[in-house]
Coordinates of C-alpha atoms in Angstrom, one line a residue:
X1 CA 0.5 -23.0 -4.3
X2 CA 3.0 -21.9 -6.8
X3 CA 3.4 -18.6 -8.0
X4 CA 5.3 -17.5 -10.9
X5 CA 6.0 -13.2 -11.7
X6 CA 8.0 -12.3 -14.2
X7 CA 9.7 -9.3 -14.7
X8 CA 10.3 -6.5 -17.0
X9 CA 12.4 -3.7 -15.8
X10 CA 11.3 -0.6 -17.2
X11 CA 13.9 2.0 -17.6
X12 CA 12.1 4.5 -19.1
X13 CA 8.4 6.3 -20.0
X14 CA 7.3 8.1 -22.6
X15 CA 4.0 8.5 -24.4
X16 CA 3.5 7.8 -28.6
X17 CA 1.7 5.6 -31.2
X18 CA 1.5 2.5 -29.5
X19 CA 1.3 1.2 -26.1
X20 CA 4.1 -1.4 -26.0
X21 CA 7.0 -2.4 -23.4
X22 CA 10.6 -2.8 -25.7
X23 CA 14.6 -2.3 -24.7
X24 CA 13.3 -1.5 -21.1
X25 CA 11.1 1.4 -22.7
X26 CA 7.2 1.3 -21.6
X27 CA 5.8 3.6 -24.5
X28 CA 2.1 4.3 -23.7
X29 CA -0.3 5.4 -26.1
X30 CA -2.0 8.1 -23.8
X31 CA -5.3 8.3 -25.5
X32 CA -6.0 4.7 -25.4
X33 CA -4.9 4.7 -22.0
X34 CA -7.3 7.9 -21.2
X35 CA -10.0 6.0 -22.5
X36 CA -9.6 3.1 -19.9
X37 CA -9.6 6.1 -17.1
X38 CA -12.9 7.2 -18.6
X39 CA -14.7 4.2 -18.0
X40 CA -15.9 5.4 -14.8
X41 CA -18.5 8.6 -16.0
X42 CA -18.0 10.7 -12.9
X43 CA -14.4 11.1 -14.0
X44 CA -14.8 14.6 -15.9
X45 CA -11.0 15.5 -16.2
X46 CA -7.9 13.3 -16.8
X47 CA -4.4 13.4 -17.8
X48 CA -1.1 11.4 -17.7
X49 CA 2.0 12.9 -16.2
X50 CA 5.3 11.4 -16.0
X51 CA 7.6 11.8 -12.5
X52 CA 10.8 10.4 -12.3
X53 CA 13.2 10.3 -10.1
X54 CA 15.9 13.1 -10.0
X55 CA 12.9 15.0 -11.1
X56 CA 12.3 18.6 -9.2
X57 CA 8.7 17.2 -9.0
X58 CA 6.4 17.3 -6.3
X59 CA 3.2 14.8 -6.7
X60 CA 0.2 15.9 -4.1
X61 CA -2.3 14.5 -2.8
X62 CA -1.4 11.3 -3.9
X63 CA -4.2 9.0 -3.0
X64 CA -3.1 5.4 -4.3
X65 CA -0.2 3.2 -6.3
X66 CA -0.4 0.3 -8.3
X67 CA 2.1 -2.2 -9.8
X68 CA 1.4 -2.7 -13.3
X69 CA 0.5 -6.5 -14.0
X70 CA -1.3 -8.7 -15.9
X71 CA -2.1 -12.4 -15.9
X72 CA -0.8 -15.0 -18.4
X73 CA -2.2 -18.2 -19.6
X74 CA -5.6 -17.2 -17.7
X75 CA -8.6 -17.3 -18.6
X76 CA -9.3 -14.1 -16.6
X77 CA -8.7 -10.6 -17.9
X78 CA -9.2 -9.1 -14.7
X79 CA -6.1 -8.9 -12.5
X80 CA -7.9 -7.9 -9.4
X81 CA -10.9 -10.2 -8.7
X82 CA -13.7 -8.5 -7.2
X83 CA -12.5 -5.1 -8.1
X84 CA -12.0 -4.4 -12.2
X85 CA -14.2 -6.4 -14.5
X86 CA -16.4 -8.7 -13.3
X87 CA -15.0 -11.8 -12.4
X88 CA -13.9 -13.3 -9.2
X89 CA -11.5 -16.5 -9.2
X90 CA -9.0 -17.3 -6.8
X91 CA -5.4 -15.9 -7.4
X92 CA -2.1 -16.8 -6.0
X93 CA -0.8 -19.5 -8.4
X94 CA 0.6 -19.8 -12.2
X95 CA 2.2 -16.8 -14.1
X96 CA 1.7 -13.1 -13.9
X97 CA 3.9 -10.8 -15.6
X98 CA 4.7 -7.4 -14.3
X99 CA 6.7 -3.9 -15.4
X100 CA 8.8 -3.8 -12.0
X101 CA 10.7 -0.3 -11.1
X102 CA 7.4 1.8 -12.4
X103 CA 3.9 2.5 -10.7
X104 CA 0.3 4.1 -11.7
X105 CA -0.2 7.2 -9.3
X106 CA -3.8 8.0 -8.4
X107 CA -3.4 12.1 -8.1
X108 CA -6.1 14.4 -7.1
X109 CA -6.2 17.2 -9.5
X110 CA -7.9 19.7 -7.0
X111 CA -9.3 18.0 -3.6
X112 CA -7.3 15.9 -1.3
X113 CA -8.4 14.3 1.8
X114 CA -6.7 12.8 5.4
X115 CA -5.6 9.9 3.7
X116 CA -4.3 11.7 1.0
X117 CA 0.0 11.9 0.6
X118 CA 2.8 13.9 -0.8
X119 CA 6.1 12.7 -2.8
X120 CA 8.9 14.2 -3.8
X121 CA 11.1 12.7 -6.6
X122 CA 14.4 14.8 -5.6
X123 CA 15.6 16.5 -2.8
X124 CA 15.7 16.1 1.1
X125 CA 11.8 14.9 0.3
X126 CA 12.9 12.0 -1.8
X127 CA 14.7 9.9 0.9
X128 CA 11.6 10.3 3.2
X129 CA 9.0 7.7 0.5
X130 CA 10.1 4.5 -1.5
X131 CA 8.2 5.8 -4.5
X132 CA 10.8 8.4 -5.5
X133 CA 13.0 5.5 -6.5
X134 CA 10.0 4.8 -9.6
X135 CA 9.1 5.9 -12.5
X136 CA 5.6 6.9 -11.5
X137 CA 3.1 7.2 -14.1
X138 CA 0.9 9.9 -12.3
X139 CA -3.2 9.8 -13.1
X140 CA -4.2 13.4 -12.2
X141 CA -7.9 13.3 -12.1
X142 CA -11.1 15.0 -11.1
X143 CA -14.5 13.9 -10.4
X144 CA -18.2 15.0 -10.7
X145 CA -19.0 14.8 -7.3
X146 CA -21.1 17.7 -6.2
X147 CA -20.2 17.6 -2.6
X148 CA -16.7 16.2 -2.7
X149 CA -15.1 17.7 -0.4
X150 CA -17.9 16.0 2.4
X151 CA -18.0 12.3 0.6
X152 CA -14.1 11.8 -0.2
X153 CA -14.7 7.9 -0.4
X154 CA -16.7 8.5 -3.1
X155 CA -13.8 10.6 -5.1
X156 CA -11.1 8.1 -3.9
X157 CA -13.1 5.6 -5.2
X158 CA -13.1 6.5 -9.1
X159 CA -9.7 7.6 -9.1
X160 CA -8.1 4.8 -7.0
X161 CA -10.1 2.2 -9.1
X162 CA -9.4 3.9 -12.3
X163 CA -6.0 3.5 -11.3
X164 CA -6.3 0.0 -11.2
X165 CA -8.1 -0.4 -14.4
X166 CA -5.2 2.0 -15.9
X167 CA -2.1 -0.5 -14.0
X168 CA -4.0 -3.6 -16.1
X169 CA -4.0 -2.0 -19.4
X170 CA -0.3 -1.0 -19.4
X171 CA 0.3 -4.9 -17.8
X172 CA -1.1 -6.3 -20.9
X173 CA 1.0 -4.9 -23.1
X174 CA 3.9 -7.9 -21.9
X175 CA 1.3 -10.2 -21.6
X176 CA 3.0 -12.5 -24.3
X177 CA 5.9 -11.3 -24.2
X178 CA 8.8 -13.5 -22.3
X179 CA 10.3 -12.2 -19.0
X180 CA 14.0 -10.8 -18.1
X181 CA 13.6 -13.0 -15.1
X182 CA 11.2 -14.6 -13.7
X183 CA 10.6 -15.2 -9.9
X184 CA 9.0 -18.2 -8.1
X185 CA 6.6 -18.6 -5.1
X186 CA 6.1 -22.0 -4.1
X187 CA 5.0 -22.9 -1.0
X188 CA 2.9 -26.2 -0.2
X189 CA 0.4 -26.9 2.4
X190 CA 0.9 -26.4 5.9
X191 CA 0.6 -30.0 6.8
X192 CA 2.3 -31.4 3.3
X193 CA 5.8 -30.1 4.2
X194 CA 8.9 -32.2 4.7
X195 CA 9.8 -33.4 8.2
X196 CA 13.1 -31.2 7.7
X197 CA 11.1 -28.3 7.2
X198 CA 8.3 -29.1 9.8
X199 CA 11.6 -29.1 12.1
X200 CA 12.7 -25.6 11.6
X201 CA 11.2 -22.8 13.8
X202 CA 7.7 -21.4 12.4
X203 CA 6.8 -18.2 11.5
X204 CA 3.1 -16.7 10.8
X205 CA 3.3 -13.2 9.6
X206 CA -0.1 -10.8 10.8
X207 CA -1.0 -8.4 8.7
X208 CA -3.4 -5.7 10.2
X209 CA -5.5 -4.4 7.8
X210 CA -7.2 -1.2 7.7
X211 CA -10.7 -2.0 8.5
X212 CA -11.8 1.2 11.0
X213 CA -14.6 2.3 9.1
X214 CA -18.5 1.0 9.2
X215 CA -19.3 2.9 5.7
X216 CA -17.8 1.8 2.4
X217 CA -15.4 2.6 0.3
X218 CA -12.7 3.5 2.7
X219 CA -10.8 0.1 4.2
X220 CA -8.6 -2.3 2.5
X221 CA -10.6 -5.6 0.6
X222 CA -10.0 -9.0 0.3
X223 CA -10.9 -9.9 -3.7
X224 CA -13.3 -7.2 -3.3
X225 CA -14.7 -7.7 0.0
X226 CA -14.5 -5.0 2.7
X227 CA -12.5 -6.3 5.5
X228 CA -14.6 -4.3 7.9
X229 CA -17.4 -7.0 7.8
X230 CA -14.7 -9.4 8.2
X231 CA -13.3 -11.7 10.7
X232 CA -9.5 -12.3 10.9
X233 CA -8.4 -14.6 8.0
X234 CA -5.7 -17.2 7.0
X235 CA -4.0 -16.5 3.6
X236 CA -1.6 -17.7 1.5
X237 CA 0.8 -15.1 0.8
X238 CA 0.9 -15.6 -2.8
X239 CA -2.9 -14.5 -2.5
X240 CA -1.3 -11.5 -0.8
X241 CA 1.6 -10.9 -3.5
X242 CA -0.7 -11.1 -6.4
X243 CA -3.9 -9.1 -6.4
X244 CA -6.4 -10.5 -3.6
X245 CA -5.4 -6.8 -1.7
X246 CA -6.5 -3.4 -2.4
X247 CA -5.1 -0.6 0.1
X248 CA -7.6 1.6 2.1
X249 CA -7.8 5.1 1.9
X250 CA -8.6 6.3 5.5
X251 CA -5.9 5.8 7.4
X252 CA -3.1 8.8 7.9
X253 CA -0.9 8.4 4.8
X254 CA 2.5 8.0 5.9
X255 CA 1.1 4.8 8.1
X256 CA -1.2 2.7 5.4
X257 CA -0.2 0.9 2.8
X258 CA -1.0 1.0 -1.0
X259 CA -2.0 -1.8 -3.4
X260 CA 1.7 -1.2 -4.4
X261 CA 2.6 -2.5 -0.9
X262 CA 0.6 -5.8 -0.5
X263 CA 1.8 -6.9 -4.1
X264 CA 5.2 -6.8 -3.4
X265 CA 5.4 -7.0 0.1
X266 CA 8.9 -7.2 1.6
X267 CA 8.6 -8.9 4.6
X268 CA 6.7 -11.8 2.9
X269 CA 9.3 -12.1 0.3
X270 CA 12.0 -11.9 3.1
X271 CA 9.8 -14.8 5.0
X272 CA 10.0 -16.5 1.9
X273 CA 13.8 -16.6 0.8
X274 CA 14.6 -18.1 4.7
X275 CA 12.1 -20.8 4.3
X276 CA 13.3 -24.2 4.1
X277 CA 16.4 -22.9 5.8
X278 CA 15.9 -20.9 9.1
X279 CA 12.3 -20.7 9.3
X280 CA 9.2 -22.8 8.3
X281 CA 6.9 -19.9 7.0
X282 CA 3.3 -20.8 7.3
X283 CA 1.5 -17.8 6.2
X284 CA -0.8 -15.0 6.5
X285 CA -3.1 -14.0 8.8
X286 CA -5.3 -10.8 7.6
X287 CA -5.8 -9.3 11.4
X288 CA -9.2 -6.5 11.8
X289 CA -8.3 -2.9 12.7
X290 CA -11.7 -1.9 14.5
X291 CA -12.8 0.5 16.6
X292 CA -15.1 -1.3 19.7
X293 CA -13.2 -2.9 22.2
X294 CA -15.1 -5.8 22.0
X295 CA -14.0 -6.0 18.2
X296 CA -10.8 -5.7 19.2
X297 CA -10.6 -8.8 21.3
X298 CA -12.2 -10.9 19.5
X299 CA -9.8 -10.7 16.6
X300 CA -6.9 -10.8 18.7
X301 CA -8.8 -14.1 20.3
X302 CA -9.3 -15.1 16.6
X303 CA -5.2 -14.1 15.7
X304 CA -4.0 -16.4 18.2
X305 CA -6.5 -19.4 18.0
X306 CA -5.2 -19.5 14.1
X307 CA -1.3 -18.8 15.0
X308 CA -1.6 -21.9 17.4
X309 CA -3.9 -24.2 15.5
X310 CA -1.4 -23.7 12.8
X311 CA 1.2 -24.9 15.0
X312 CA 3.2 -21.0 14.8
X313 CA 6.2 -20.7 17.4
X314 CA 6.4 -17.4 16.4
X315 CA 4.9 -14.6 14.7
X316 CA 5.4 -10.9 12.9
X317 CA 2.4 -8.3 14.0
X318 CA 2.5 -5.4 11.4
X319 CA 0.5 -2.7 12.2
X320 CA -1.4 -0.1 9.9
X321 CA -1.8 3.4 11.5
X322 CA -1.0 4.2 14.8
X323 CA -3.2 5.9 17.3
X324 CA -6.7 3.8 18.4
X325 CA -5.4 0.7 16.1
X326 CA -2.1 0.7 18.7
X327 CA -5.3 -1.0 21.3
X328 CA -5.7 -4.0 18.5
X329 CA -1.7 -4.1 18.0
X330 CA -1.0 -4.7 21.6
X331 CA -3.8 -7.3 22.3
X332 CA -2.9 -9.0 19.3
X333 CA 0.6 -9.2 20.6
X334 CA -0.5 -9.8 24.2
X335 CA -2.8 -12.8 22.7
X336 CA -0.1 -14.0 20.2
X337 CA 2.1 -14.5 23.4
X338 CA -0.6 -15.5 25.7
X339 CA -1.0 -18.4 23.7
X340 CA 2.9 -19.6 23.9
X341 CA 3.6 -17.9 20.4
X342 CA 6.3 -15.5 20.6
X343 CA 5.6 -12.1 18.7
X344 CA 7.5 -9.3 17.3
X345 CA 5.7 -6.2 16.3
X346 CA 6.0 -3.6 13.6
X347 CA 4.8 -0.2 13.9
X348 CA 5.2 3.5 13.5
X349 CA 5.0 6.1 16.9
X350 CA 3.2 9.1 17.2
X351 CA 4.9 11.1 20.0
X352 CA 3.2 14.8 18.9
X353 CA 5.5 17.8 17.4
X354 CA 6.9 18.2 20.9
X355 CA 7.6 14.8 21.8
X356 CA 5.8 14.5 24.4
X357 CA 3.0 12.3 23.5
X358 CA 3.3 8.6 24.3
X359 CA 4.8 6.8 21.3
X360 CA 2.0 4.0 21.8
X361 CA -1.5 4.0 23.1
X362 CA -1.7 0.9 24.3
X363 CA 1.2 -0.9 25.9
X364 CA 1.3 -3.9 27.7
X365 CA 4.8 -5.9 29.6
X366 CA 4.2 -9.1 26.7
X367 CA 5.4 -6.6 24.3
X368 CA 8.7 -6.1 24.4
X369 CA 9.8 -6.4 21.0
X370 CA 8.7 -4.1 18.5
X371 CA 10.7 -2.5 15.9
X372 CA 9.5 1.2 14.8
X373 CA 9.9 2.6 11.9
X374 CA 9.4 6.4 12.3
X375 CA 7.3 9.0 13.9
X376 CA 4.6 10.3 12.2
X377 CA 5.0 13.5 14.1
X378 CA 8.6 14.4 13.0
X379 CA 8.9 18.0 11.2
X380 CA 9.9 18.2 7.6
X381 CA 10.5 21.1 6.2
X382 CA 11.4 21.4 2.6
X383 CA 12.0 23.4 -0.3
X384 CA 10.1 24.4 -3.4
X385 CA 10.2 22.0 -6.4
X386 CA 9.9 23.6 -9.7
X387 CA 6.9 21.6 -11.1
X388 CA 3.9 20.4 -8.8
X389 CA 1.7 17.2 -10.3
X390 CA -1.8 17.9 -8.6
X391 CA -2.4 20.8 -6.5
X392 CA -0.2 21.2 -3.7
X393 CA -2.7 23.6 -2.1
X394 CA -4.4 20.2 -0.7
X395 CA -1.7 19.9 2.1
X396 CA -2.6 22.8 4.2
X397 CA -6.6 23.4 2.8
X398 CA -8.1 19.9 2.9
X399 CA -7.3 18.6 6.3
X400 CA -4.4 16.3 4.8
X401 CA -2.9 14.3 7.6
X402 CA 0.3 16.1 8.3
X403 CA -0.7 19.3 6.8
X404 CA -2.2 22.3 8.3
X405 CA -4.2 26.0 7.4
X406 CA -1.9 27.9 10.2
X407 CA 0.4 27.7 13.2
X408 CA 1.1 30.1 15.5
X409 CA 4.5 29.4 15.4
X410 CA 5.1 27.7 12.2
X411 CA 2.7 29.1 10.2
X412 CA 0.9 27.3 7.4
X413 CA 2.5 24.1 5.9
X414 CA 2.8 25.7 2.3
X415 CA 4.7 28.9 1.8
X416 CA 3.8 32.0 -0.9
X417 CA 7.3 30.8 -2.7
X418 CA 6.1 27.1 -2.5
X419 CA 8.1 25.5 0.3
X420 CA 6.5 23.6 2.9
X421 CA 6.7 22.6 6.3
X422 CA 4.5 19.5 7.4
X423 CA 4.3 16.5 9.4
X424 CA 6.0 12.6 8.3
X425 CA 2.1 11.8 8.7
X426 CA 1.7 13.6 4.9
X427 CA 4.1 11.6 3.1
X428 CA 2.9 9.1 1.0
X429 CA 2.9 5.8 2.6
X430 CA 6.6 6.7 4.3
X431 CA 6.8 4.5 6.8
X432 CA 6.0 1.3 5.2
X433 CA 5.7 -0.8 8.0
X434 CA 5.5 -3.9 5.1
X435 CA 9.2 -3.5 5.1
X436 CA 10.9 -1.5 3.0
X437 CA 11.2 1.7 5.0
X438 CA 14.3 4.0 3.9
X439 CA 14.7 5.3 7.9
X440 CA 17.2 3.8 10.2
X441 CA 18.2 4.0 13.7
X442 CA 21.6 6.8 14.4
X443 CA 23.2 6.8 17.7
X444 CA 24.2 10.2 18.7

């Protein structure tokens, strides 16, 4: 499969006339673009706002991000099969374009929910989430839902996929237009590699997806599909890097990961640029997040049959959420290495506001190499920003992950002069367990 995206680096937003990318500008015509939002009828209040970074800007609850892209020389208009428009193909190979260093925001204009996140775009705040470093067009929207407060996957739904519809129609606008540069993705068949590459060490990289919930409209898909009435899956990761992903919105926001996330996945890329050299990469496997513990072992069992069938000395777990998916982490792990594949894992801890709790639910001796990359728990406290895009009432009223109504000793996590005080677990997608987390390790 070979995979071509080619980039436009957009140095600046703005709204006017015509919706057209020129000199690094991405001008949108917000009307048109409104329109496109509208699609969906329980949408019954919409508007554009533009955060970028350096901004004293606050976006809350943030409830998705999307890369702008589009497909070229397709016949498909779609660019997420089995999600916007109606047609499913398979995706992965020839050329997509997209407008790198920007993102669509989904924002709720009034209700958030658990998965819901916060981002600052300056300030102590800004170093804590990736997408303060973008220009982030933000899609503050309502719905008509008259309970929506009790049936958030139903909200999350029409804004998240509106979001999606609304990243397409600015990706068009480079559809013909010819790339600053353009990056390639070629990797051939597993058993259709060169002897020198079938020498090197190999790698399979496990993606757990979000897949918790029994009702719809809450886990990540698969070109549409929920994962939850899946069973674990091999991928190509140019599947991954271009469109056959959607991110979930139940799991605590600072630990899942966005649509944003799976199309330009770090770790994958990173896989990629040692292939051939260090490593032969192999691929994907998409690994269940469930809740039974019989589910729970038979993916693992289904993880490791793959890793080994496909010949893998070694694999990357990366885990989504912490907390009952640390039980499918571990046995995935534990069958990964059971099976003479050695595993290192990626996850976030949860140790409580005390840190007392234990960092892990599950643990097991087989695995003794995990890399974290933050606790969800850790305090932030931060100042007011002067403009809010949302409502930032959500954090402490709507039983946001991370956010609270009252402490007794810290009191509620937004202030009457509009500083708050919260937990890592409310900002957006902070963690990133994909890879490109801003934390590090300090000795003291």
């Amino acid at each position: 499969m070979k995979l071509e995206l080619g980039h436009f680096h957009v140095k600046e937003v703005t709204f006017g006339d015509f919706t057209r990318f020129e000199n690094g500008v991405l001008t949108i015509n917000k009307e048109e673009a409104l329109a496109v939002v509208r699609e969906d009828e329980h949408i019954t209040e919409a508007d554009l706002v533009i955060a970028r970074p350096g901004e004293e800007k606050r976006i809350v609850p943030v409830k998705e991000a999307v890369e702008p892209r589009c497909r070229v020389n397709s016949k498909f208009d779609n660019y997420f099969p089995g999600v916007t428009g109606s047609d499913l193909y398979q995706v992965g190979e020839g050329r997509s374009h997209a407008l790198k260093g920007c993102s669509v925001l989904a924002v709720g204009k009034h209700w958030g929910s658990f998965g819901d996140g916060l981002i600052d775009m300056s300030g102590e705040g800004a170093q804590w989430s990736y997408y303060s470093q973008l220009i982030n067009v933000c899609l503050v929207a309502d719905t008509d839902e008259e309970f929506e407060r009790h049936e958030q996957q139903k909200k999350n739904h029409a804004l998240r996929w509106a979001a999606h519809r609304l990243a397409e129609y600015l990706g068009r606008c480079v559809k013909d237009a010819e790339p600053e540069e353009v990056q390639t993705f070629d990797l051939p068949a597993v058993t259709k590699r060169e002897q020198a590459v079938n020498e090197l060490p190999s790698v399979v990289y496990v993606i757990q997806t979000m897949t918790q919930m029994e009702e719809e409209g809450y886990n990540d898909l698969a070109y549409g599909w929920d994962l939850n009435k899946s069973i674990p899956t091999y991928m190509h990761p140019n599947e991954v890097l271009d469109g056959s992903l959607i991110g979930g919105s139940f799991m605590p926001t600072s630990s899942k990961w966005a649509t944003y996330d799976y199309q330009n996945c770090p770790t994958i890329k990173a896989l990629y640029e040692q292939h051939g050299k260090t490593i032969n990469f192999l691929g994907v496997i998409t690994s269940n997040l469930n809740v039974a513990l019989v589910q729970k072992e038979r993916s693992a069992l289904f993880v490791a049959q793959m890793a080994k069938s496909l010949g893998a000395d070694s694999a990357i777990v990366a885990e989504q959420g912490y907390g009952n998916p640390d039980a499918d982490f571990t046995a995935c792990i534990v069958a990964l290495e059971d099976a003479g594949v050695k595993t290192v894992g990626m996850t976030n801890e949860c140790t409580g506001r005390d840190g007392r709790s234990q960092s892990l639910v599950s643990m097991d001796p087989k695995s003794d190499a995990i890399v974290s990359c933050g606790n969800v728990s850790e305090l932030i406290d931060l100042p007011p920003m002067k403009e809010v895009i949302g409502e930032l009432a959500a954090l402490s009223r709507d039983g946001m992950s991370g956010g609270w109504e009252g402490d007794e000793i810290l009191g509620p996590s937004v202030r009457e002069d509009g500083s708050i005080i919260m937990e890592n677990n409310a900002m957006f997608c902070g963690d990133q367990v994909m890879g490109w987390a801003q934390k590090t390790v300090r000795e003291y």
